[in-house]
Coordinates of C-alpha atoms in Angstrom, one line a residue:
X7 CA 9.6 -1.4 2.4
X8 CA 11.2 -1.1 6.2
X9 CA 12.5 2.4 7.5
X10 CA 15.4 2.0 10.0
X11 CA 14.8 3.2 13.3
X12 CA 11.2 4.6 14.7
X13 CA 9.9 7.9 15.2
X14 CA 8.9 11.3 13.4
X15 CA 12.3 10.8 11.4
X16 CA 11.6 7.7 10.1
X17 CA 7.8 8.1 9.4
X18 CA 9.3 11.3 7.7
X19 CA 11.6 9.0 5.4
X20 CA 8.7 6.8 4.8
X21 CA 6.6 9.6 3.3
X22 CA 9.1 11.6 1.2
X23 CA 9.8 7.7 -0.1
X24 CA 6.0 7.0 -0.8
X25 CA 5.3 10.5 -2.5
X26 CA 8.2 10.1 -4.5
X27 CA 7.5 7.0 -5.6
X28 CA 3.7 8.1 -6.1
X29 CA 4.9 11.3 -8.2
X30 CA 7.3 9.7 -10.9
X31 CA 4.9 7.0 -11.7
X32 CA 2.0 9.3 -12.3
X33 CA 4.4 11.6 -14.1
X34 CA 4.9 8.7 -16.3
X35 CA 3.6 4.9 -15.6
X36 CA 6.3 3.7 -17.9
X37 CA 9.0 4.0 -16.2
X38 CA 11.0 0.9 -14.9
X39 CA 11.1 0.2 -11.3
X40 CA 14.8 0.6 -11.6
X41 CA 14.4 4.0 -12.6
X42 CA 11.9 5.1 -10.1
X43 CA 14.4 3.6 -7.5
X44 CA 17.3 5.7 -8.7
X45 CA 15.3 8.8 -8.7
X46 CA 13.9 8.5 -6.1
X47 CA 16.8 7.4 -4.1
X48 CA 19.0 10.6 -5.1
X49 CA 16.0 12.8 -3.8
X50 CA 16.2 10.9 -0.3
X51 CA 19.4 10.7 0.2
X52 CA 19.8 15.2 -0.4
X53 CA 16.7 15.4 2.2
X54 CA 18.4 12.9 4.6
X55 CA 21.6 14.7 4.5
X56 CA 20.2 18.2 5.2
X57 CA 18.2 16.5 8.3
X58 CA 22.2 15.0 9.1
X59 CA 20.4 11.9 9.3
X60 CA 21.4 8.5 8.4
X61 CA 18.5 7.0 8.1
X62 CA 17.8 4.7 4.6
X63 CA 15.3 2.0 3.6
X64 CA 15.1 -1.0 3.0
X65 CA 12.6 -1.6 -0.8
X66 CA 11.2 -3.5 -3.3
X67 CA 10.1 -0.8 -6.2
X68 CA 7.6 -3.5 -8.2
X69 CA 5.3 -3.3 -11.4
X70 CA 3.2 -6.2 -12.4
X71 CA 3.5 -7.1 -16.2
X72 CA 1.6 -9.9 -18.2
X73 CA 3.7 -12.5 -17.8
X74 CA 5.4 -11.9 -14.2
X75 CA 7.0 -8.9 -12.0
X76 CA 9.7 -6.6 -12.4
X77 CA 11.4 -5.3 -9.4
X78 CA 13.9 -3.4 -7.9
X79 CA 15.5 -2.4 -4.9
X80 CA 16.5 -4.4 -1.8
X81 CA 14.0 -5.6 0.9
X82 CA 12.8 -9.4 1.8
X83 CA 13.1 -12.2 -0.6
X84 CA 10.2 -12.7 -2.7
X85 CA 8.3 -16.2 -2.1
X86 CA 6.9 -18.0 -5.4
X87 CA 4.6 -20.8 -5.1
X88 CA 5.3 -22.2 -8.5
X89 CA 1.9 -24.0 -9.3
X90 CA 2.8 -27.6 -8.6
X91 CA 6.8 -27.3 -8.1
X92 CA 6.9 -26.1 -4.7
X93 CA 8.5 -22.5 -3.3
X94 CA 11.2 -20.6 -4.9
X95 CA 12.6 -18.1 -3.1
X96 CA 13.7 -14.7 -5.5
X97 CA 16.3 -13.3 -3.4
X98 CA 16.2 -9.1 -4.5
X99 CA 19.6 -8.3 -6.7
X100 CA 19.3 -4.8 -5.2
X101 CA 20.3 -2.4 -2.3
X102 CA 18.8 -0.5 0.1
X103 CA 17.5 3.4 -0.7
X104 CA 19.0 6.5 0.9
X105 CA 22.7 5.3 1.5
X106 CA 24.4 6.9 -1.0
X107 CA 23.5 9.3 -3.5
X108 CA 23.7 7.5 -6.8
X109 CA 22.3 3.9 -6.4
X110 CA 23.3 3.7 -10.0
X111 CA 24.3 0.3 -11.4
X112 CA 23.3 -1.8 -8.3
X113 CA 19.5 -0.4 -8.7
X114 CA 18.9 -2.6 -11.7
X115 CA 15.6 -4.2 -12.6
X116 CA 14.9 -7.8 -12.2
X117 CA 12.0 -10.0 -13.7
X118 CA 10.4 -12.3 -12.4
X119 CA 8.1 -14.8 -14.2
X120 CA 4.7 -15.8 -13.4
X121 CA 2.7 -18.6 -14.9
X122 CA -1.3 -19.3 -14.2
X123 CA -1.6 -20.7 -10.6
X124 CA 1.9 -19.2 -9.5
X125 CA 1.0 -16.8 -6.2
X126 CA 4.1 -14.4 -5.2
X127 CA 4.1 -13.5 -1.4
X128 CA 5.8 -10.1 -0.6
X129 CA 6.2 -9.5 3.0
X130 CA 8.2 -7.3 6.3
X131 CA 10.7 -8.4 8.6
X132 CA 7.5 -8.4 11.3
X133 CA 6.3 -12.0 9.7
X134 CA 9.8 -13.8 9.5
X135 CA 10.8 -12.3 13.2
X136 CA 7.9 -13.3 15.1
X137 CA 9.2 -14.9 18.1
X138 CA 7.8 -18.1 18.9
X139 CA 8.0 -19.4 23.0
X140 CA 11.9 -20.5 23.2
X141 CA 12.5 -17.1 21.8
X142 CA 13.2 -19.1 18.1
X143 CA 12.3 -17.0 15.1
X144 CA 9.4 -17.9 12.4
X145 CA 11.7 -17.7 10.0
X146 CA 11.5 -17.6 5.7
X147 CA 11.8 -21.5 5.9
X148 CA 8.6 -22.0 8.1
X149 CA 6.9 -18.9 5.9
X150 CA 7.6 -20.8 2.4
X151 CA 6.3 -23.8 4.6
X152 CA 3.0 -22.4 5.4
X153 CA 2.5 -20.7 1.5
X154 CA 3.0 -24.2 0.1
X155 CA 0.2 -25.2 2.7
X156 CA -2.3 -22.7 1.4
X157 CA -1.3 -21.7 -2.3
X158 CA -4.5 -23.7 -3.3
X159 CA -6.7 -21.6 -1.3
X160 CA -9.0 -18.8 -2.2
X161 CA -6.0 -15.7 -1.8
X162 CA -8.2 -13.8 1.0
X163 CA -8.7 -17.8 2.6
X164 CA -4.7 -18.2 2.2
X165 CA -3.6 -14.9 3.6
X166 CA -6.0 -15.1 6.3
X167 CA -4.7 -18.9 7.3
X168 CA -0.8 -16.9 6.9
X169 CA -1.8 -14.7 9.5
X170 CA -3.2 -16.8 11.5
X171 CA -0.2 -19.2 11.6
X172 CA 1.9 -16.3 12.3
X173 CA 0.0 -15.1 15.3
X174 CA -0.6 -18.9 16.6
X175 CA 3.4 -19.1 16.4
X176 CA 4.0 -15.9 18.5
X177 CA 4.3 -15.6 22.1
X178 CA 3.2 -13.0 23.9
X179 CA 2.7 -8.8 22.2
X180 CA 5.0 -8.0 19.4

């Protein structure tokens, strides 16, 4: 997840969101990342409004099953490298936590299946918005691009060469 804006207030969104998230699923593992969204969410959105805040978050609640993912919320698509078919890009069904107080029927779960030798790359805005020279953006596109490139690799291989790409695209501190 991304909070909006910086500072104490933010990083202050970003922990009531991570122990509230940390709490219901010890409290009880089965719960649905739909549910732990909603939950969560109308706790956030009473803490924001007593701070008369508007801060809110951009999330992906996610639990890995068996056969795939299930997640929920709103944050960057998900990248699939579907083992021999290329990149598919799961773009989240969600919306964002903390802007209203019921998230309610747009908070719904969403599967996502997985075979053997399909890799699922979750990542922040700070991948897709590195700024390259001319000021031009990495972009999803070149991110799916560089997944397809390593999906074969060893995963800490892969992410390593991700990174690297990244950082070799960027000009200048970030």
């Amino acid at each position: 997840g991304d909070v909006s804006g910086h500072g104490v207030e933010s990083g202050l969104v970003m922990m009531m969101v991570q122990t509230g998230i940390l709490s219901l699923v010890r409290e009880d593992p089965d719960r649905t990342p739909a549910e732990v969204f909603r939950l969560v969410n109308g706790v956030l959105w009473q803490n924001v409004s007593r701070m008369r805040s508007s801060r809110y978050m951009t999330l992906n609640v996610i639990r890995l099953e068996e056969a795939g993912f299930t997640l929920a919320g709103k944050h960057q698509d998900v990248l699939v490298w579907r083992h021999g078919r290329g990149v598919e890009v799961v773009v989240n069904q969600g919306t964002w936590i903390g802007l209203t107080a019921d998230a309610g029927p747009k908070a719904g779960d969403q599967f996502v299946p997985m075979a053997p030798g399909d890799l699922a790359l979750f990542f922040t805005d700070g991948a897709t918005e590195a700024q390259g020279r001319g000021g031009e953006l990495y972009g999803e596109e070149r991110l799916a691009a560089a997944l397809a490139r390593v999906a074969d690799l060893p995963l800490h291989e892969a992410l390593a060469s991700l990174l690297a790409g990244i950082a070799g695209f960027r000009a200048g501190e970030q």
